[in-house]
Coordinates of C-alpha atoms and ligand atoms in Angstrom, one line a residue:
X1 CA 43.3 32.3 201.8
X2 CA 39.6 32.5 203.0
X3 CA 36.7 31.0 201.2
X4 CA 34.4 33.9 200.3
X5 CA 34.2 37.4 198.9
X6 CA 31.6 39.7 200.4
X7 CA 29.8 42.2 198.2
X8 CA 28.2 45.1 199.6
X9 CA 25.5 46.7 197.2
X10 CA 24.4 49.9 198.2
X11 CA 21.6 50.6 195.9
X12 CA 19.0 53.5 195.9
X13 CA 16.3 51.7 197.7
X14 CA 18.0 49.1 199.5
X15 CA 21.2 47.9 201.1
X16 CA 22.2 44.4 200.4
X17 CA 25.2 42.1 201.1
X18 CA 25.8 39.1 199.0
X19 CA 28.7 36.4 199.9
X20 CA 30.2 34.7 196.9
X21 CA 32.3 31.7 196.7
X22 CA 35.1 31.6 194.0
X23 CA 33.1 30.1 191.1
X24 CA 30.6 33.3 191.7
X25 CA 27.8 31.2 193.4
X26 CA 25.9 32.8 196.1
X27 CA 26.7 31.5 199.5
X28 CA 24.5 33.8 201.3
X29 CA 22.6 37.1 201.3
X30 CA 20.6 39.7 203.2
X31 CA 18.8 42.7 202.0
X32 CA 17.2 45.8 203.9
X33 CA 15.3 48.5 202.4
X34 CA 15.6 51.9 203.8
X35 CA 13.6 55.2 204.0
X36 CA 13.2 57.6 201.0
X37 CA 12.6 61.2 201.8
X38 CA 10.7 63.7 199.6
X39 CA 11.0 66.9 201.5
X40 CA 10.0 69.2 198.4
X41 CA 8.4 68.8 194.9
X42 CA 11.4 67.3 193.2
X43 CA 13.7 66.8 196.1
X44 CA 15.1 63.4 197.0
X45 CA 17.1 62.7 200.1
X46 CA 18.4 59.6 202.2
X47 CA 19.7 59.5 205.7
X48 CA 23.3 58.4 205.3
X49 CA 23.4 57.0 208.8
X50 CA 20.5 54.8 207.9
X51 CA 22.4 53.7 204.7
X52 CA 25.5 53.0 206.9
X53 CA 23.6 50.9 209.5
X54 CA 21.3 48.9 207.1
X55 CA 24.6 48.1 205.2
X56 CA 26.3 46.8 208.3
X57 CA 23.2 45.3 209.5
X58 CA 22.5 43.0 206.1
X59 CA 26.5 42.3 206.1
X60 CA 26.3 40.7 209.6
X61 CA 23.0 39.1 208.9
X62 CA 24.5 37.4 205.9
X63 CA 27.4 36.2 207.8
X64 CA 25.3 35.0 210.6
X65 CA 22.8 33.2 208.1
X66 CA 25.6 30.6 207.3
X67 CA 27.4 30.7 210.5
X68 CA 30.4 32.6 209.0
X69 CA 33.0 34.8 210.6
X70 CA 35.2 37.6 209.2
X71 CA 37.9 34.7 208.9
X72 CA 35.7 33.3 206.3
X73 CA 35.7 36.3 204.2
X74 CA 38.8 37.2 202.0
X75 CA 38.0 40.6 201.2
X76 CA 35.0 43.1 200.8
X77 CA 33.9 44.9 197.6
X78 CA 31.5 47.7 197.5
X79 CA 29.4 49.0 194.6
X80 CA 26.9 51.7 195.1
X81 CA 24.4 54.0 193.7
X82 CA 26.4 56.8 192.1
X83 CA 26.5 60.5 192.4
X84 CA 24.3 60.7 195.7
X85 CA 26.4 63.3 197.9
X86 CA 27.2 63.1 201.8
X87 CA 29.1 65.7 203.5
X88 CA 30.1 64.8 207.2
X89 CA 32.1 66.2 210.2
X90 CA 35.8 64.9 210.1
X91 CA 35.8 64.7 214.0
X92 CA 32.3 63.3 214.7
X93 CA 31.5 61.0 211.6
X94 CA 28.0 62.7 211.8
X95 CA 26.6 64.2 208.3
X96 CA 25.7 67.8 208.3
X97 CA 22.6 67.2 206.4
X98 CA 20.6 64.4 204.6
X99 CA 22.3 62.8 201.6
X100 CA 21.2 64.4 198.3
X101 CA 20.3 61.4 196.2
X102 CA 21.4 61.5 192.3
X103 CA 17.4 62.0 191.5
X104 CA 17.1 65.0 193.5
X105 CA 16.5 68.0 191.2
X106 CA 16.9 70.9 193.7
X107 CA 20.0 72.2 191.9
X108 CA 18.2 72.2 188.5
X109 CA 18.3 75.8 188.0
X110 CA 21.8 76.1 189.1
X111 CA 23.0 73.7 186.7
X112 CA 21.0 75.7 183.7
X113 CA 22.7 78.8 185.0
X114 CA 26.1 77.1 184.5
X115 CA 25.0 76.1 181.0
X116 CA 24.0 79.7 180.4
X117 CA 27.4 81.0 181.6
X118 CA 28.8 79.0 178.8
X119 CA 30.6 76.1 181.0
X120 CA 29.2 73.3 179.0
X121 CA 32.3 72.8 176.7
X122 CA 34.8 72.9 179.6
X123 CA 32.9 70.5 181.7
X124 CA 32.3 67.9 178.9
X125 CA 36.0 68.3 177.8
X126 CA 37.2 67.5 181.2
X127 CA 34.6 65.3 182.9
X128 CA 33.0 63.6 179.9
X129 CA 29.6 64.8 181.3
X130 CA 26.7 67.1 180.4
X131 CA 26.1 69.7 182.9
X132 CA 23.1 68.4 184.9
X133 CA 21.8 68.3 188.7
X134 CA 22.2 64.7 188.5
X135 CA 25.8 64.5 189.2
X136 CA 27.4 65.2 192.5
X137 CA 29.1 68.9 192.0
X138 CA 26.1 71.0 192.2
X139 CA 24.6 69.1 195.1
X140 CA 27.7 69.4 197.1
X141 CA 27.8 73.3 196.2
X142 CA 24.3 73.4 197.4
X143 CA 25.1 71.9 200.9
X144 CA 28.2 74.2 201.2
X145 CA 26.0 77.4 200.4
X146 CA 22.9 76.2 202.3
X147 CA 23.7 74.3 205.5
X148 CA 24.8 76.6 208.4
X149 CA 28.4 77.1 208.8
X150 CA 29.1 74.2 206.2
X151 CA 31.3 76.6 204.0
X152 CA 33.5 77.8 207.2
X153 CA 34.2 74.4 208.2
X154 CA 34.9 73.1 204.9
X155 CA 37.4 75.7 204.2
X156 CA 38.9 74.9 207.8
X157 CA 39.3 71.4 206.7
X158 CA 36.7 70.2 209.2
X159 CA 34.1 68.5 206.7
X160 CA 34.5 65.7 204.3
X161 CA 32.5 64.8 201.1
X162 CA 32.0 61.7 199.7
X163 CA 29.8 59.6 197.4
X164 CA 28.5 56.4 199.1
X165 CA 31.3 54.2 198.6
X166 CA 33.5 56.9 200.1
X167 CA 31.3 57.4 203.0
X168 CA 31.0 53.6 203.6
X169 CA 34.7 53.1 203.5
X170 CA 35.3 55.9 205.7
X171 CA 32.7 54.7 208.4
X172 CA 34.2 51.0 207.9
X173 CA 37.7 51.9 208.7
X174 CA 37.0 54.1 211.7
X175 CA 37.9 57.2 209.4
X176 CA 41.4 56.0 208.3
X177 CA 40.6 56.1 204.5
X178 CA 39.0 58.8 202.7
X179 CA 39.0 57.4 199.0
X180 CA 36.7 57.4 195.9
X181 CA 37.4 55.1 193.1
X182 CA 37.8 56.3 189.6
X183 CA 34.4 55.1 188.2
X184 CA 32.6 57.1 191.2
X185 CA 34.8 60.0 190.9
X186 CA 33.8 60.1 187.1
X187 CA 30.2 60.9 188.1
X188 CA 30.7 64.1 190.4
X189 CA 31.5 66.4 187.4
X190 CA 34.6 67.5 189.4
X191 CA 36.9 64.8 188.3
X192 CA 39.2 65.0 185.2
X193 CA 38.6 61.7 183.4
X194 CA 41.8 62.3 181.3
X195 CA 44.4 63.4 184.1
X196 CA 42.8 61.2 186.7
X197 CA 42.6 64.1 189.3
X198 CA 40.1 66.7 190.5
X199 CA 39.9 69.6 188.5
X200 CA 41.1 72.8 189.9
X201 CA 39.3 75.0 187.1
X202 CA 36.1 73.2 187.9
X203 CA 36.6 73.5 191.8
X204 CA 37.3 77.1 191.2
X205 CA 34.1 78.3 189.6
X206 CA 32.1 76.1 191.5
X207 CA 33.8 77.2 194.6
X208 CA 34.6 74.0 196.2
X209 CA 37.4 73.6 198.7
X210 CA 39.6 70.9 197.7
X211 CA 40.5 69.6 201.0
X212 CA 37.2 68.1 201.7
X213 CA 37.5 65.7 198.6
X214 CA 38.4 62.0 199.0
X215 CA 41.6 60.9 197.3
X216 CA 40.8 59.2 194.0
X217 CA 42.1 55.5 193.8
X218 CA 41.8 52.7 191.2
X219 CA 39.0 50.1 191.6
X220 CA 41.0 47.1 192.8
X221 CA 43.8 47.6 195.6
X222 CA 43.9 47.9 199.5
X223 CA 41.4 50.5 200.8
X224 CA 41.7 49.7 204.5
X225 CA 40.5 47.2 207.0
X226 CA 37.3 47.0 208.8
X227 CA 37.4 48.2 212.4
X228 CA 37.2 45.1 214.6
X229 CA 33.7 46.3 216.2
X230 CA 32.0 45.6 212.8
X231 CA 32.6 41.9 212.2
X232 CA 34.8 41.0 215.2
X233 CA 38.1 41.1 213.3
X234 CA 39.5 43.1 210.4
X235 CA 38.4 42.3 206.7
X236 CA 40.4 44.1 203.8
X237 CA 38.2 46.5 201.5
X238 CA 39.7 45.8 198.2
X239 CA 37.2 46.5 195.4
X240 CA 35.0 49.6 194.6
X241 CA 32.8 50.6 191.8
X242 CA 29.5 52.5 191.0
X243 CA 26.7 50.3 190.3
X244 CA 26.8 50.5 186.2
X245 CA 30.6 49.9 186.2
X246 CA 30.4 47.2 188.6
X247 CA 27.8 45.7 186.3
X248 CA 30.0 46.1 183.3
X249 CA 32.9 44.5 185.2
X250 CA 30.6 41.7 186.5
X251 CA 29.3 40.9 182.8
X252 CA 33.0 40.3 182.0
X253 CA 32.9 43.4 179.2
X254 CA 36.7 43.5 179.5
X255 CA 37.3 44.2 175.8
X256 CA 37.0 47.3 173.8
X257 CA 33.7 47.1 172.2
X258 CA 32.1 44.8 174.8
X259 CA 28.5 46.1 175.7
X260 CA 26.0 45.4 178.3
X261 CA 22.7 46.5 179.1
X262 CA 21.0 46.4 182.5
X263 CA 17.2 46.2 182.3
X264 CA 16.0 47.5 185.6
X265 CA 13.7 50.3 186.5
X266 CA 15.3 52.2 183.8
X267 CA 17.8 50.8 181.5
X268 CA 21.6 51.6 181.4
X269 CA 24.0 50.8 178.6
X270 CA 27.6 50.8 178.8
X271 CA 29.9 50.4 176.1
X272 CA 33.7 49.6 176.9
X273 CA 35.7 52.1 174.8
X274 CA 39.2 50.8 175.9
X275 CA 41.9 52.9 176.8
X276 CA 40.6 56.0 175.2
X277 CA 37.5 58.2 176.2
X278 CA 35.2 58.7 173.3
X279 CA 33.5 62.0 173.2
X280 CA 29.9 61.5 172.2
X281 CA 28.1 63.7 169.6
X282 CA 24.8 62.0 170.4
X283 CA 24.2 63.3 173.8
X284 CA 25.8 60.2 175.6
X285 CA 28.1 60.4 178.5
X286 CA 31.9 59.6 178.6
X287 CA 32.8 57.9 181.6
X288 CA 35.7 56.0 183.5
X289 CA 34.7 52.0 183.6
X290 CA 37.7 51.2 186.0
X291 CA 41.3 51.7 186.8
X292 CA 42.9 48.5 187.2
X293 CA 46.7 47.5 187.3
X294 CA 47.8 51.0 186.4
X295 CA 45.6 51.2 183.3
X296 CA 42.2 53.0 182.9
X297 CA 39.5 51.7 180.8
X298 CA 36.7 54.1 179.6
X299 CA 33.1 53.5 178.6
X300 CA 30.2 55.5 176.6
X301 CA 26.9 55.4 178.7
X302 CA 23.4 56.0 177.7
X303 CA 20.3 55.4 179.7
X304 CA 16.5 55.5 179.2
X305 CA 14.7 56.8 182.1
X306 CA 11.7 54.2 182.0
X307 CA 12.5 50.6 181.1
X308 CA 11.0 48.0 183.6
X309 CA 8.9 50.9 185.1
X310 CA 6.9 50.7 182.1
X311 CA 5.8 47.3 183.2
X312 CA 5.3 48.5 186.7
X313 CA 2.8 51.2 185.4
X314 CA 0.9 48.4 183.6
X315 CA 0.7 46.4 186.6
X316 CA 0.1 49.2 189.3
X317 CA -1.6 52.0 187.5
X318 CA -3.5 50.4 184.5
X319 CA -3.9 47.0 186.3
X320 CA -3.6 45.1 183.1
X321 CA -1.0 42.9 184.2
X322 CA -0.8 40.7 187.6
X323 CA 2.8 40.0 187.7
X324 CA 5.7 41.7 185.7
X325 CA 6.8 38.1 184.2
X326 CA 3.2 37.5 183.1
X327 CA 4.0 40.0 180.4
X328 CA 6.0 37.3 178.4
X329 CA 3.1 35.1 177.9
X330 CA 0.7 38.1 177.1
X331 CA 3.0 39.4 174.5
X332 CA 3.2 35.9 173.0
X333 CA -0.6 35.6 172.7
X334 CA -0.6 38.1 169.8
X335 CA 1.5 37.6 166.6
X336 CA 2.6 41.2 166.6
X337 CA 1.8 44.5 168.3
X338 CA -0.3 45.0 165.1
X339 CA 0.8 48.5 164.6
X340 CA 0.4 49.7 168.3
X341 CA 3.6 51.8 169.3
X342 CA 4.2 52.8 172.9
X343 CA 6.3 55.9 173.9
X344 CA 7.3 55.6 177.6
X345 CA 8.4 59.3 177.8
X346 CA 6.6 59.6 181.5
X347 CA 9.6 61.9 182.6
X348 CA 10.7 63.3 179.0
X349 CA 13.0 61.4 176.7
X350 CA 17.0 60.9 177.6
X351 CA 19.8 60.3 175.1
X352 CA 19.7 60.3 172.4
X353 CA 16.5 62.7 172.2
X354 CA 17.1 64.8 175.5
X355 CA 13.7 66.1 175.4
X356 CA 12.2 66.9 178.8
X357 CA 8.9 68.1 177.6
X358 CA 7.9 64.9 175.6
X359 CA 5.2 62.7 177.2
X360 CA 4.1 59.0 176.9
X361 CA 1.8 57.9 174.3
X362 CA 0.3 55.0 172.7
X363 CA -0.2 55.2 168.7
X364 CA -2.1 53.1 166.2
X365 CA -4.8 51.8 168.5
X366 CA -7.8 50.5 166.7
X367 CA -10.9 48.7 167.8
X368 CA -9.0 45.5 167.5
X369 CA -6.3 46.3 170.1
X370 CA -6.2 44.3 173.2
X371 CA -4.4 44.3 176.4
X372 CA -1.9 41.7 174.8
X373 CA -1.2 44.1 172.2
X374 CA -0.7 47.2 174.7
X375 CA 1.6 44.7 176.6
X376 CA 3.6 43.8 173.7
X377 CA 4.1 47.3 172.7
X378 CA 5.2 48.2 176.0
X379 CA 7.9 45.5 176.0
X380 CA 9.0 46.6 172.6
X381 CA 9.3 50.0 173.6
X382 CA 11.9 48.9 176.0
X383 CA 14.1 47.4 173.3
X384 CA 13.3 50.3 170.8
X385 CA 14.7 52.7 173.4
X386 CA 18.0 50.6 173.9
X387 CA 18.2 50.3 170.0
X388 CA 18.2 54.0 169.6
X389 CA 21.2 54.4 172.6
X390 CA 23.1 51.4 170.5
X391 CA 22.9 53.2 167.4
X392 CA 24.1 56.4 169.1
X393 CA 27.0 54.4 170.4
X394 CA 27.7 53.3 166.8
X395 CA 27.6 56.9 165.5
X396 CA 30.0 57.8 168.3
X397 CA 32.2 55.3 167.4
X398 CA 32.2 56.6 164.0
X399 CA 31.3 52.9 162.7
X400 CA 31.2 52.5 158.9
X401 CA 31.0 48.4 159.1
X402 CA 27.8 47.4 157.3
X403 CA 25.6 45.7 159.6
X404 CA 27.0 47.7 162.6
X405 CA 29.9 47.4 165.0
X406 CA 28.3 46.3 168.0
X407 CA 27.8 42.6 167.4
X408 CA 26.8 41.4 170.9
X409 CA 25.0 42.7 174.2
X410 CA 25.5 41.0 177.4
X411 CA 22.2 41.5 179.3
X412 CA 21.5 41.8 183.2
X413 CA 18.6 43.2 185.5
X414 CA 15.3 42.1 186.5
X415 CA 13.6 42.4 183.3
X416 CA 16.1 40.5 181.1
X417 CA 14.7 37.4 182.1
X418 CA 11.9 38.3 179.6
X419 CA 12.7 35.9 176.8
X420 CA 10.2 37.5 174.4
X421 CA 12.0 40.8 175.1
X422 CA 15.4 39.5 174.7
X423 CA 14.2 38.1 171.4
X424 CA 13.0 41.2 170.2
X425 CA 16.0 43.1 171.2
X426 CA 18.0 40.8 169.3
X427 CA 15.7 41.3 166.2
X428 CA 15.5 45.1 166.3
X429 CA 19.2 45.5 167.1
X430 CA 20.3 42.8 164.9
X431 CA 22.8 41.6 167.8
X432 CA 23.2 38.5 169.7
X433 CA 22.0 38.9 173.2
X434 CA 23.9 36.9 175.9
X435 CA 22.1 36.3 179.0
X436 CA 24.4 34.6 181.8
X437 CA 23.5 32.3 184.5
X438 CA 23.9 34.7 187.3
X439 CA 22.5 38.0 186.2
X440 CA 23.7 39.7 189.6
X441 CA 26.3 41.4 187.6
X442 CA 26.5 44.6 189.8
X443 CA 27.5 42.8 193.2
X444 CA 29.4 40.0 191.3
X445 CA 31.6 43.0 189.7
X446 CA 32.3 44.5 193.1
X447 CA 33.2 40.8 193.9
X448 CA 35.4 40.4 191.1
X449 CA 37.1 43.5 191.7
X450 CA 38.0 42.7 195.4
X451 CA 39.1 39.2 194.8
X452 CA 41.5 40.6 192.0
X453 CA 43.3 42.8 194.7
X454 CA 44.3 39.7 197.1
X455 CA 45.1 37.2 194.6
X456 CA 41.7 35.3 195.3
X457 CA 41.5 35.6 191.4
X458 CA 44.7 35.4 189.5
X459 CA 43.6 37.6 186.6
X460 CA 40.4 38.5 184.7
X461 CA 40.9 35.3 182.5
X462 CA 40.2 33.5 185.8
X463 CA 37.1 35.3 186.2
X464 CA 35.9 34.6 182.4
X465 CA 36.2 31.0 183.1
X466 CA 33.6 31.4 185.7
X467 CA 30.8 32.6 183.5
X468 CA 28.1 30.4 182.2
X469 CA 25.8 31.2 179.4
X470 CA 22.1 30.7 180.4
X471 CA 20.9 31.6 176.8
X472 CA 21.9 33.3 173.6
X473 CA 19.4 35.1 171.4
X474 CA 20.0 35.3 167.7
X475 CA 18.4 37.8 165.5
X476 CA 15.5 36.1 163.4
X477 CA 13.6 39.2 161.9
X478 CA 14.1 40.3 158.3
X479 CA 15.9 43.5 157.2
X480 CA 12.7 44.7 155.8
X481 CA 10.5 44.0 158.9
X482 CA 13.2 45.6 161.2
X483 CA 13.2 48.6 159.1
X484 CA 9.5 48.9 158.9
X485 CA 9.5 48.5 162.6
X486 CA 11.9 51.1 163.4
X487 CA 10.3 53.6 161.0
X488 CA 7.1 53.3 162.9
X489 CA 8.9 53.5 166.2
X490 CA 10.7 56.9 165.1
X491 CA 7.5 58.3 163.8
X492 CA 5.8 57.6 167.2
X493 CA 8.8 59.6 169.1
X494 CA 8.5 62.4 166.9
X495 CA 4.7 62.5 167.5
X496 CA 5.2 62.2 171.5
X497 CA 7.8 64.9 171.1
X498 CA 5.5 67.3 169.2
X499 CA 2.8 66.7 171.9
X500 CA 4.9 67.6 174.6
X501 CA 6.5 70.8 172.8
X502 CA 3.6 73.1 172.1
Ligands
LIG1 P1 16.0 48.0 190.0 O1 17.3 47.2 190.3 O2 15.9 48.9 188.9 O3 14.9 48.0 191.1 P2 15.6 45.5 188.8 O4 16.6 45.0 188.2 O5 15.0 44.6 190.0 O6 15.2 46.8 188.8 O7 14.3 45.0 187.8 C1 12.9 45.1 187.9 C2 12.0 45.8 187.0 O8 12.0 44.9 185.9 C3 10.9 46.1 187.5 O9 10.6 47.3 186.8 C4 9.9 45.2 186.7 O10 8.7 45.7 186.6 C5 11.0 44.7 185.5 N1 10.5 43.1 185.4 C6 10.9 42.2 186.1 N2 10.6 41.2 185.5 C7 10.2 41.3 184.4 C8 9.7 40.5 183.3 N3 9.7 39.1 183.5 N4 9.3 41.0 182.2 C9 9.2 42.2 182.1 N5 9.6 43.1 183.1 C10 10.1 42.5 184.3

């Protein structure tokens, strides 16, 4: 058995490689940002070749930094930005056009058209998703309809489609493996999450040739070996997962009812719903968490578009904060937000409101409001949005337990380092917040999935042993204060919605 696992974390703005030892300690890492292209308003593209080259660059850099070779690496796990769509020529390995990034809105009108035609229910029932330009399906259709000759070539079996993990595995194995894992497949809006296969009805109404789609596989298994030109010798690729599902796995949310929250630019909450998908009545998405040892775990997912981004805005636009981490001390300089609420609806509101017209606003400002109150209100808004998502999840679970069914949330992402924010989240959601020592749960999840396939880890119990807790936050706020605070927040949200919808 080799000593380490290599995790490749292919994110929206950078490619990273992290090499882990068995205890989950970082042995080496390297990171490279790549270019974002905005060719038209609302369009976002990546160069798939640059994604490939930066990812291989950082992998080699991480090895070289510690004088490691392919022999030191037991296996590779890949985690990636989800939904981003690549189509390439099977013979040349060259993409037919830039990758269409998950954020790209070019197919918004087409997605609206699908809704108008009444496809919403069938898509939700089969894929667990709401029809939206965000998912891969309409992006793939756009490429087939707009790139010269693409449809003919695809129908002749000459083009391949993939999300980013598919693309990387195909390149790394010299074109031998064309696979996608269940977690990534479940974000394409083409995958039947109950039957675990591409859905023929959806493919038909979107007019997508099935032969260009990758083979769906479990998240842990043998997906091929790297060609020797990359690392001097072969390394097996044995773990794959979309970033949020990888984080759920990395946070060891293995049991039904386990929840993780990632506090990044946006926030992402995932609830493990066990062996059954839960259909949301509250605008959340049902998705596959992972397939492992012949069994599938499902999850409910909700996200807030603006989380840490609110802090970036205070820092870069308003300039009342110097560094993101200073917000903690600033918030603690005042006893409360003093009735000030911030609704960070910069780009509308996501679940459970789904209001694209709502806009950001501060409420309750008086002559006594200081920048510390503003900062505190911004941090609190991050927690309030997550609280709304947690309540939506409980409602979907049909939870009737006094005090709620979700008792604990495991946290990661840059802003989870903010102790004030974590305590406030615990207070306002009346849950225990658990922060682990290693909050790099996304790459860790990919490493765990890879290690489980080769026997580097015997079982998930072996992984759980690995995790050490940094800090647990327990709720301290009185029920009455909590009720009052939440009532104020919901009034502020209603006002922000009213302002945007005229
Ligand atoms: P992403 O992966 O989405 O780029 P990260 O997980 O790196 O995001 O988290 C960074 C985000 O968290 C930034 O938006 C930043 O403003 C915010 N952030 C980082 N540290 C803190 C902190 N101590 N308090 C509040 N926000 C923070």
